[in-house]
Phi, psi and omega in degrees: 000126181300144178293144178290349179267004179130174181295147179292144177292156180295149175266122183287130183280129182301316181297322179292320178296320180294320178296316180296316179299319181292320176299315181297325183281326182267335184073019186208130174290323180296313180296322178298317178300321179296318182290317185268356179073037179229166175281162178300318181295324178295321177296318178301319179296319179299316181295321178296319178297319179293319177299322177295321179293318183283328184080030180204155176283131186254338185232138174256115184255015187283337182262192180294323180246146173285128180231152179292145169285182178299318177296322178296320178299319178296317181294327181303320180302315180287322182299317181296319180293316181298314182292323179296316179293317179301312183294323178294317179296315180297317181299325184270325193245329189255308184293151176302143181305135179240129179224184179109192184236138174247126178266109185246126174252144183215146173290151186301317183302316182292318181298317184290326188269318195229337194290328184298318180294317182295314183289329176296316178293320180298319180296325178290324180283326184228074187292344181266005177260130176260131179251118175264120187249133174238127176257120184210177175291155182298324180297316179294318180295318180298316177296322182293318180290327177293331179272359180082015180279341177232152172278321181217147171223150175245109190230154171295143178202168171255113187308324184282345187245336194246156177286168177101168181253126180294124180244348182207136182209135177203164183297148176248132186234148165289136177223152175215172175297150188306325183263010181289133182243000179094149180290145181296331181272002179080359180284129181269116176280128186246143168247119189221164171276159178297151174288145359275134178213131183297316182297319177300314179300316179299316183296311183294322178296317181295317179294324178295324181295329180258006174072029180267139177277149182217163177213131180279120182254339182212136177230127177201143177279348183269127178299321180300324178290321177293321176298318179296321179297318178296313182295334177278354180081017183281335182182180179255146176216181176245130179228145170297148188305322183290348181254006176285132186255159171303142184096356176249157172227151179277131179271144190248164175302329178296338178266004179092020179241096186292158180303147179252157174298161176297153169277130182225141177243133179248148171262120182238129179256151177293155180290157181099181182283127180285149172291162179300320181295316180294322179296318179295318180293322177302309181295326180296314180293316181297324180292333190248003184261179184081357178300313185301322183293313181292324177296323179294322178297316182293320178297317181298322180293330183283338185285000000 
């Protein structure tokens, strides 16, 4: 029965909100379809239905990436809150009880920047699941998941070459201490992780393409150690944008440091049938990732 104070406001559909949030986070209708198991056209229809409910255009598709409009940015704040409450309620009250242990391996960069918030929310939604976390190099994690030592791993990868689903991507930059001016002999001092390491491979390949000589001055598998080496002036390294610290500066092609490929993190599951707990964590991570890359794009545009 209509309210005597006027027509009832529309009820926002959870599935439509999830599709919109995923589009906003990935910047792509195609990528959203892959995550949600729908076609690109089906995602477009969902966004159009949500726009009809809201009465405003929510997505700007004019650029390379789909970005929220001003109305879309406002809706995102509410969408995240609505979905978080919905998922917590479903996890506790509606979905069949899920228990057990998930063995999760992660690269240091991902663990330091994003994993704590995701796992905190997951623990609230699924309090009977225990997550065992191992932080290691991507090479060790990849070998471990192939050997069945982990249920899931989050590893550095090249999307065109490696298995797994890309969940996080952002620019990779050459960095040095703020006052670094380069060696007088043109030799590039490097701080790198031990081989095999994608960032190490990217750096050496890029320097080789422009014919620059290099020398490894520091080797460590820990990102924190490479950051310390850079700040101490021991060498140059490559860091994902979110891990660049105050006191560092980005080196440019004009200084002889050519662009590097993006930094990308993939979610890789062990072969075979996943446990219910591992399956829930997989879907949880996929639903909530790609935020850092899109946030970085928007920040970069404002600068």
